[in-house]
mmCIF file of C-alpha atoms in Angstrom:
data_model
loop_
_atom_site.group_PDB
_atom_site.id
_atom_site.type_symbol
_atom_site.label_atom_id
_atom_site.label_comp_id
_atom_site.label_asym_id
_atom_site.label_seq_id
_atom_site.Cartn_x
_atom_site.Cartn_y
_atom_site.Cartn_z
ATOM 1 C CA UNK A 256 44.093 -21.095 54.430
ATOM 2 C CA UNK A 257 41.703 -18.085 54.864
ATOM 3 C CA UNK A 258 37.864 -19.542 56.560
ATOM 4 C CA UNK A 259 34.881 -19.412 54.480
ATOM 5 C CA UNK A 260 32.964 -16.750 53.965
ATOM 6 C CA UNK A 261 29.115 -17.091 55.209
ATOM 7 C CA UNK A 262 26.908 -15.741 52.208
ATOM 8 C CA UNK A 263 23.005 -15.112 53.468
ATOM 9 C CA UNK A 264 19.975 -15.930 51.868
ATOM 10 C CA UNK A 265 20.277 -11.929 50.878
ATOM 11 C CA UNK A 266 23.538 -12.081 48.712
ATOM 12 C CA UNK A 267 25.220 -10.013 51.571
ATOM 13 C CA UNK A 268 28.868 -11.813 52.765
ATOM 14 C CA UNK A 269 29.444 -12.333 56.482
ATOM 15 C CA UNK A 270 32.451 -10.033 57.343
ATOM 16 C CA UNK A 271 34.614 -9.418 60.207
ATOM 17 C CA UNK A 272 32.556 -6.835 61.615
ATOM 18 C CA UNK A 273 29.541 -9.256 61.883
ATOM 19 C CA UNK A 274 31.765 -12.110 63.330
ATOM 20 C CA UNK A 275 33.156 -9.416 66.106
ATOM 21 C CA UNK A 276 29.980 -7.625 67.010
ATOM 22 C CA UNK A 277 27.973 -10.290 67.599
ATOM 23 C CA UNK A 278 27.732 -11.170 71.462
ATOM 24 C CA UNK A 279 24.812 -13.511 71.551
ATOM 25 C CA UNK A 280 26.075 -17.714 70.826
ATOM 26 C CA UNK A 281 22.781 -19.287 71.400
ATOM 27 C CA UNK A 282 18.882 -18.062 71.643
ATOM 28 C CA UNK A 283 17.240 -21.132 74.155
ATOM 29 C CA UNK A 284 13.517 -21.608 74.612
ATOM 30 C CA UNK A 285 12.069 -23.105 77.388
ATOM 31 C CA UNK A 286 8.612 -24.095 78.381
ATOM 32 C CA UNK A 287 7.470 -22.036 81.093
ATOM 33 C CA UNK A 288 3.262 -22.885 80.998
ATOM 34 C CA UNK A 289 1.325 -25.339 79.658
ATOM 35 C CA UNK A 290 -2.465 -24.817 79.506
ATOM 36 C CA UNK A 291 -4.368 -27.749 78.203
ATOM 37 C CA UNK A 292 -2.988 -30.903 76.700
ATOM 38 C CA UNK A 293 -0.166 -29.873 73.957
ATOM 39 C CA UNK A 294 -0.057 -32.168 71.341
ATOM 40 C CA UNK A 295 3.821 -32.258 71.486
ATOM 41 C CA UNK A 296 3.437 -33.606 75.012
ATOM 42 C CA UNK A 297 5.884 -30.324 75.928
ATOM 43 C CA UNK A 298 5.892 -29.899 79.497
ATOM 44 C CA UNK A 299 7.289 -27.034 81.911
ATOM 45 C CA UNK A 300 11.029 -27.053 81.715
ATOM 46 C CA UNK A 301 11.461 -28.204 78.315
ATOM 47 C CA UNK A 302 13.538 -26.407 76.678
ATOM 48 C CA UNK A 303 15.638 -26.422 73.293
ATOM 49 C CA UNK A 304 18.310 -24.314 71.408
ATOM 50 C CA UNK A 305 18.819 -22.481 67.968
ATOM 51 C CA UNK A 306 22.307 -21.241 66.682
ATOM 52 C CA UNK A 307 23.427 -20.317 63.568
ATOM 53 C CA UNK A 308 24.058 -24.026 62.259
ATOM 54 C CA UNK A 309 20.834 -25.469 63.955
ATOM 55 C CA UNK A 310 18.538 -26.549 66.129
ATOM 56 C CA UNK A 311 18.952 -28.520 69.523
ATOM 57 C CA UNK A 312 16.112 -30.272 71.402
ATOM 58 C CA UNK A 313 12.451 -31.513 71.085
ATOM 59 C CA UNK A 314 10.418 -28.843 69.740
ATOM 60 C CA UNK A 315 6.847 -28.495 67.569
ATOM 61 C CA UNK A 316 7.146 -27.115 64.291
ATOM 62 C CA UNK A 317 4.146 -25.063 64.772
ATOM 63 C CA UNK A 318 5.688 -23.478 67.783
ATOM 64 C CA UNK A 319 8.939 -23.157 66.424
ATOM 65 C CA UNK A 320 7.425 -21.401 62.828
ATOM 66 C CA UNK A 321 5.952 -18.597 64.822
ATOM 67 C CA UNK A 322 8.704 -17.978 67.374
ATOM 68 C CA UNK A 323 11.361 -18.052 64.270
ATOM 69 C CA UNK A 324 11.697 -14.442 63.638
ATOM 70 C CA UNK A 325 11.966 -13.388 67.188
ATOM 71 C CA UNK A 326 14.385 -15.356 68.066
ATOM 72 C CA UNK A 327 16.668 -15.062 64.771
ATOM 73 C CA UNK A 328 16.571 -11.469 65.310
ATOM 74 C CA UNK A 329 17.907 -12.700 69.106
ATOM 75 C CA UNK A 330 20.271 -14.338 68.071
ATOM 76 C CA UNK A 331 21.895 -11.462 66.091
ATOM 77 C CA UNK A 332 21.027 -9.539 69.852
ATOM 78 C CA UNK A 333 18.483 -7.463 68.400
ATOM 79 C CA UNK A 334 16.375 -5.456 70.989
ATOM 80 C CA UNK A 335 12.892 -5.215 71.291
ATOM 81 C CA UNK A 336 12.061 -1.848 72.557
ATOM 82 C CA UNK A 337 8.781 -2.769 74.626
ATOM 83 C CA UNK A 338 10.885 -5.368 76.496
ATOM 84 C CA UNK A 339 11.828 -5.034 80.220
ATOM 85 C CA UNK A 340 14.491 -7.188 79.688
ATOM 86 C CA UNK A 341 15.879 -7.025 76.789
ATOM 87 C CA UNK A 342 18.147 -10.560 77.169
ATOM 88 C CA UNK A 343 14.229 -12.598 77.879
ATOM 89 C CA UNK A 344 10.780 -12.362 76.177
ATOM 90 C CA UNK A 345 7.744 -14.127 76.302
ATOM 91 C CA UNK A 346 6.385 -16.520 73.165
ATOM 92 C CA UNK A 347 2.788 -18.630 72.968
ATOM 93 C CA UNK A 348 2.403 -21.518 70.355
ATOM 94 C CA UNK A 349 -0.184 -20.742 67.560
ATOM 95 C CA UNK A 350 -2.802 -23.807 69.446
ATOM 96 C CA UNK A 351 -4.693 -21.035 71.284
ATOM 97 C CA UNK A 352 -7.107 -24.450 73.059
ATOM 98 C CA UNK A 353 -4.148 -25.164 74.574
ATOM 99 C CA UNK A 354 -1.443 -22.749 75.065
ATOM 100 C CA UNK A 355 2.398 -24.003 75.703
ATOM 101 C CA UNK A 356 4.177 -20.464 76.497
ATOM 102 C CA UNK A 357 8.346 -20.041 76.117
ATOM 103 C CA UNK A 358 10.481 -17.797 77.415
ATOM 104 C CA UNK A 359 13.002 -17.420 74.955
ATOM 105 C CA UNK A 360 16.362 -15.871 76.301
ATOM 106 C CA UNK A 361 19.753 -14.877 74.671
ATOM 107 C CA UNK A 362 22.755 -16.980 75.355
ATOM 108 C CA UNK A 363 25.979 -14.767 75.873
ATOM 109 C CA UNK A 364 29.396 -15.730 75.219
ATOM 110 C CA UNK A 365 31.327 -15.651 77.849
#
């Protein structure tokens, strides 16, 4: 039996070219400042994980709705031009009383 294709929310099907060009497994987040009280109670080192099928770890929704489209476009190893690195960037939650600020970093297969 042949696997199933992935369709995405655009109507395009996942071929083989996707499944073989893409290098990046994972995009992790992890709490590298907290400023204030968050209301999450995220502290330094916290960290969780999105794949394709889902999310792993503790994480705010509010924080997690405005990192979403960075780190999607991570995950498929997009680079962001103004980055030094372009594996690692930076990402503040929306509560700008008290900050919590991610690094969020591409995963590699190895």
């Amino acid at each position: 039996m042949g696997s199933i294709p992935l369709i995405f929310p655009c109507g395009r099907v996942q071929g083989k070219e996707d499944v073989m060009a893409k290098k990046v497994e994972a995009v992790k987040a992890t709490v590298i400042s907290v400023k204030g009280t968050c209301g999450q109670g995220h502290k330094v080192g916290d960290s969780f994980t999105i794949t394709e099928s889902g999310i792993q770890g503790k994480i705010c929704i509010h924080a997690l709705y405005s990192m979403l489209p960075a780190a999607f476009a991570m995950l498929f190893d997009v680079n962001f031009p103004w980055l030094t690195d372009a594996d690692k960037k930076t990402h503040a939650c929306p509560d700008a009383a008290n900050p919590v600020v991610f690094e969020i970093a591409k995963v590699r297969q190895t």
